[in-house]
Amino acid sequence: MKKLSFFWISLLLVFTFVACSDNNDSPEYNQNGEVTVATPEVTATTATSLTVISSVSGNVEVVVKKGFCYSSNAQNPTINDNVVEVGEDFSATILGLMGNTTYYVRAYVYGNSRYTYSDVLTVTTENQSLDDQLLSYVAPAYEDNYVNIADWSKRGQWNLSNVHDPTVVLAEDGYYYMYQTDASYGNAHTAGGHFHGRRSKNLVDWEYLGGTMQSLPDWVIPKLNEIRETMGLGSVSPNTADFGYWAPCVRKVRNGLYRMYYSIVCPGTLSGDGTWSERAFIGLMENDNPANNEGWVDKGYVTTNASDKGLDFHVAADDWGNCYYKWNAIDPSYIITEDGRHYLAYGSWHSGIALVELDGETGKVKADLPNPWGTSDDIAAYGQLIATRQMGNRWQGSEGPELIYHDGYYYLFLAYDALDIPYNTRVARATNISGPYMGMDGTDVTTVGGDILPVVTHPYKFNNSEGWVGISHCCVFDDGNGNWYFASQGRFPANVGGNAYSNALMMGHVRSIRWTEDGWPLVMPERYGAVPQVAITENELVGNWEHIDLSYSYGNQKTSTQMTLATDHTVTEGPWKGTTWSFDATKSTLTFSNGVELYLQRETDWEASPRTHTIVYAGYGDNYKTYWGKKSK
């Protein structure tokens, strides 16, 4: 389904932004030799502000604009980050900062059609209590509808714009590094290579890094023709521009070694008579330091599509349920188990999700791989089934596995349905890496197959917004301090604001995860915005909430209804009217007399104008229903 959906995007995006070199607002460091800008100095510091001064010397007559740019994330901020312009006096007080936070500041001037930057000042604001941090909280200001900055020349302003199928790793330098599928609004990304990267210190402000792979790896076409010739098919010379670059997975193996598994989807069909489509490959890159975005070294072939139909590949291209391939070699998820063994989960649609053991030293499949066709026994080295929606059906609408370990269980997150609008996320778990994986509802997706409940994410809409669809193909990661996160893309619905292509707007979403007492992940309904986690009080819960029943509904956004909590602990309006509620401040949970327990957290209110913070909840109820909500302002 992923292949068809990206083809659909290509058809929709009949316009393509022209790739061009950076304009005069380029984030490049331009010391032009005509003027010199002094490194800023701090004259005053508080918990929420910095007062800085600088000076300019040389040919100052050319200067028409000057100021300071700053960031808590980018170590070399530019005018694409936060900016304060100044007048004749080269000084400014930068307001709205967070306490006990390190900021990077550069002075700049503009003249002779170029920017000149100073060296970087690194400074930390004063300590501030958690309560005061919440009072002074400033919500992220970047636009979700990013049409105006979507093209390549504006990439320095993207932040989380143009993100699809993200994968995130926390590196030794304290940065989170994110990589992704080649997809963007207007195909803007094609100007800059493949598997684009960005990084962040706080999971809110992201610095764009560019492509990690500049061209199709040298091994791909020879490997494709090697397999074709062994199958009795002729060799091909496809256009390298027609290959797909999908769904990488990055992991830290140890200090000084990072691995990125990636998918390469080959164009064309197995033969020219309308048979099944050409294969995909999973390859491997390694890096000793992801801060060097150009330091990824390709290690070559890992695996490919395998078929249990021998050489009988003359399956009609629309005979989805009888697909030629058993395994589809896309969407890798790499995991190192608690006992130090290395595995790769991969697959999409077709027969389901496969698991294969890797050699920890090489990162390649541990067993010798035979020809990728034959009987089921012949291709056993390509992996074993760990998840399927329907046993025996090869067109079953699941993909994007993400395999992680938490508190005694292996959790397998799965993307369900078409990626444009209906995309939703489910999760199963097992005590053994190879399963059986069971949903909360008891469905065994390894040996029996079926649709697992509950829903983890689903298309939704809070008030004062268009909401989000296409929310899945996640990565799940932690910060090493017990805090877990869920990252995915979110798409705009179709025809937002009259834009026929709005469903191709793909914003990266990062959300917090709370774990229930019995060990199931709850993804928070609002995106992460680094809201200070001041303890929630019972008085704050009284009032109106936007409540969403997130139960599965194919292709539909679930919308909110008002639910009102009264001071006498009754629900006076909404779907649970007539029930009572109680609050456990220790666990930060809200329990209703209908048996539903909701987990509370402070998050950004992205729909408010201006954006601010609020309290949100997520929980599971009877019949494995999922509930999301947020406190109304």
Tab-separated table of N, CA and C in Angstrom, residues 294-347:
chain	number	residue	atom	x	y	z
A	294	GLU	N	27.386	13.736	6.957
A	294	GLU	CA	27.960	13.150	5.745
A	294	GLU	C	28.833	11.941	6.070
A	295	GLY	N	28.855	11.538	7.345
A	295	GLY	CA	29.734	10.449	7.760
A	295	GLY	C	29.120	9.072	7.698
A	296	TRP	N	27.912	8.953	7.152
A	296	TRP	CA	27.273	7.643	7.049
A	296	TRP	C	27.931	6.831	5.934
A	297	VAL	N	28.436	5.664	6.306
A	297	VAL	CA	29.159	4.797	5.369
A	297	VAL	C	28.269	3.619	5.018
A	298	ASP	N	28.030	3.419	3.729
A	298	ASP	CA	27.143	2.339	3.317
A	298	ASP	C	27.843	0.989	3.470
A	299	LYS	N	27.130	0.031	4.089
A	299	LYS	CA	27.656	-1.315	4.316
A	299	LYS	C	26.977	-2.357	3.433
A	300	GLY	N	26.053	-1.892	2.587
A	300	GLY	CA	25.529	-2.783	1.562
A	300	GLY	C	24.267	-3.531	1.917
A	301	TYR	N	24.070	-4.589	1.173
A	301	TYR	CA	22.850	-5.397	1.162
A	301	TYR	C	22.635	-6.151	2.470
A	302	VAL	N	21.389	-6.156	2.938
A	302	VAL	CA	21.015	-6.939	4.112
A	302	VAL	C	20.018	-8.029	3.744
A	303	THR	N	18.905	-7.656	3.103
A	303	THR	CA	17.911	-8.661	2.714
A	303	THR	C	17.034	-8.096	1.602
A	304	THR	N	16.162	-8.968	1.048
A	304	THR	CA	15.262	-8.563	-0.024
A	304	THR	C	13.953	-9.320	0.100
A	305	ASN	N	13.014	-9.001	-0.778
A	305	ASN	CA	11.747	-9.723	-0.818
A	305	ASN	C	11.996	-11.200	-1.074
A	306	ALA	N	11.267	-12.043	-0.372
A	306	ALA	CA	11.376	-13.485	-0.571
A	306	ALA	C	10.003	-14.054	-0.904
A	307	SER	N	9.991	-15.059	-1.797
A	307	SER	CA	8.736	-15.659	-2.252
A	307	SER	C	8.734	-17.154	-1.979
A	308	ASP	N	7.576	-17.643	-1.521
A	308	ASP	CA	7.391	-19.084	-1.346
A	308	ASP	C	6.672	-19.700	-2.538
A	309	LYS	N	6.622	-18.979	-3.674
A	309	LYS	CA	5.963	-19.470	-4.881
A	309	LYS	C	6.960	-19.892	-5.954
A	310	GLY	N	8.188	-20.124	-5.549
A	310	GLY	CA	9.196	-20.529	-6.517
A	310	GLY	C	9.386	-19.456	-7.567
A	311	LEU	N	9.402	-19.879	-8.837
A	311	LEU	CA	9.534	-18.938	-9.941
A	311	LEU	C	8.203	-18.652	-10.619
A	312	ASP	N	7.129	-19.018	-9.960
A	312	ASP	CA	5.803	-18.769	-10.511
A	312	ASP	C	5.360	-17.356	-10.130
A	313	PHE	N	6.019	-16.373	-10.758
A	313	PHE	CA	5.742	-14.984	-10.411
A	313	PHE	C	4.695	-14.361	-11.319
A	314	HIS	N	4.058	-15.151	-12.156
A	314	HIS	CA	3.035	-14.600	-13.050
A	314	HIS	C	1.713	-14.475	-12.318
A	315	VAL	N	1.734	-13.632	-11.309
A	315	VAL	CA	0.533	-13.324	-10.533
A	315	VAL	C	0.030	-11.974	-11.015
A	316	ALA	N	-1.228	-11.882	-11.339
A	316	ALA	CA	-1.771	-10.624	-11.835
A	316	ALA	C	-1.489	-9.496	-10.844
A	317	ALA	N	-1.149	-8.335	-11.394
A	317	ALA	CA	-0.741	-7.219	-10.549
A	317	ALA	C	-1.838	-6.756	-9.616
A	318	ASP	N	-3.095	-7.085	-9.913
A	318	ASP	CA	-4.188	-6.683	-9.024
A	318	ASP	C	-4.699	-7.830	-8.159
A	319	ASP	N	-3.977	-8.946	-8.170
A	319	ASP	CA	-4.359	-10.090	-7.332
A	319	ASP	C	-3.658	-9.948	-5.992
A	320	TRP	N	-4.078	-8.914	-5.240
A	320	TRP	CA	-3.361	-8.531	-4.037
A	320	TRP	C	-3.303	-9.654	-2.997
A	321	GLY	N	-4.403	-10.330	-2.794
A	321	GLY	CA	-4.446	-11.355	-1.759
A	321	GLY	C	-3.588	-12.563	-2.056
A	322	ASN	N	-3.116	-12.676	-3.318
A	322	ASN	CA	-2.289	-13.808	-3.737
A	322	ASN	C	-0.917	-13.338	-4.169
A	323	CYS	N	-0.464	-12.258	-3.569
A	323	CYS	CA	0.803	-11.625	-3.938
A	323	CYS	C	1.932	-12.652	-4.083
A	324	TYR	N	2.816	-12.402	-5.045
A	324	TYR	CA	3.932	-13.311	-5.291
A	324	TYR	C	4.867	-13.393	-4.090
A	325	TYR	N	5.121	-12.268	-3.463
A	325	TYR	CA	6.084	-12.260	-2.361
A	325	TYR	C	5.420	-12.661	-1.048
A	326	LYS	N	6.174	-13.389	-0.255
A	326	LYS	CA	5.743	-13.661	1.116
A	326	LYS	C	6.157	-12.498	2.016
A	327	TRP	N	7.403	-12.056	1.883
A	327	TRP	CA	7.904	-10.936	2.681
A	327	TRP	C	8.192	-9.751	1.784
A	328	ASN	N	7.885	-8.572	2.259
A	328	ASN	CA	8.190	-7.331	1.557
A	328	ASN	C	9.302	-6.630	2.327
A	329	ALA	N	10.445	-6.422	1.689
A	329	ALA	CA	11.643	-5.948	2.385
A	329	ALA	C	11.648	-4.430	2.520
A	330	ILE	N	10.699	-3.922	3.308
A	330	ILE	CA	10.685	-2.499	3.657
A	330	ILE	C	10.396	-2.376	5.155
A	331	ASP	N	10.492	-1.156	5.651
A	331	ASP	CA	10.116	-0.824	7.028
A	331	ASP	C	10.903	-1.614	8.073
A	332	PRO	N	12.233	-1.532	8.051
A	332	PRO	CA	13.010	-2.256	9.058
A	332	PRO	C	12.899	-1.635	10.449
A	333	SER	N	12.952	-2.473	11.463
A	333	SER	CA	13.044	-2.023	12.856
A	333	SER	C	14.091	-2.893	13.544
A	334	TYR	N	15.132	-2.250	14.029
A	334	TYR	CA	16.315	-2.927	14.574
A	334	TYR	C	16.255	-2.907	16.093
A	335	ILE	N	16.539	-4.048	16.715
A	335	ILE	CA	16.516	-4.124	18.174
A	335	ILE	C	17.641	-5.014	18.661
A	336	ILE	N	18.245	-4.607	19.771
A	336	ILE	CA	19.215	-5.450	20.484
A	336	ILE	C	18.530	-5.906	21.759
A	337	THR	N	18.406	-7.208	21.948
A	337	THR	CA	17.638	-7.753	23.058
A	337	THR	C	18.408	-7.610	24.371
A	338	GLU	N	17.704	-7.903	25.435
A	338	GLU	CA	18.305	-7.811	26.764
A	338	GLU	C	19.499	-8.754	26.922
A	339	ASP	N	19.518	-9.851	26.168
A	339	ASP	CA	20.652	-10.774	26.262
A	339	ASP	C	21.690	-10.532	25.162
A	340	GLY	N	21.593	-9.362	24.481
A	340	GLY	CA	22.632	-8.958	23.546
A	340	GLY	C	22.515	-9.500	22.142
A	341	ARG	N	21.383	-10.107	21.788
A	341	ARG	CA	21.205	-10.602	20.422
A	341	ARG	C	20.573	-9.504	19.569
A	342	HIS	N	20.878	-9.532	18.280
A	342	HIS	CA	20.457	-8.487	17.360
A	342	HIS	C	19.410	-9.042	16.401
A	343	TYR	N	18.333	-8.269	16.198
A	343	TYR	CA	17.241	-8.716	15.329
A	343	TYR	C	16.750	-7.556	14.467
A	344	LEU	N	16.157	-7.941	13.341
A	344	LEU	CA	15.491	-6.999	12.460
A	344	LEU	C	14.064	-7.490	12.217
A	345	ALA	N	13.097	-6.624	12.557
A	345	ALA	CA	11.709	-6.861	12.156
A	345	ALA	C	11.463	-6.028	10.909
A	346	TYR	N	10.739	-6.577	9.945
A	346	TYR	CA	10.478	-5.823	8.722
A	346	TYR	C	9.239	-6.376	8.035
A	347	GLY	N	8.735	-5.624	7.053
A	347	GLY	CA	7.623	-6.120	6.253
A	347	GLY	C	6.473	-5.142	6.163
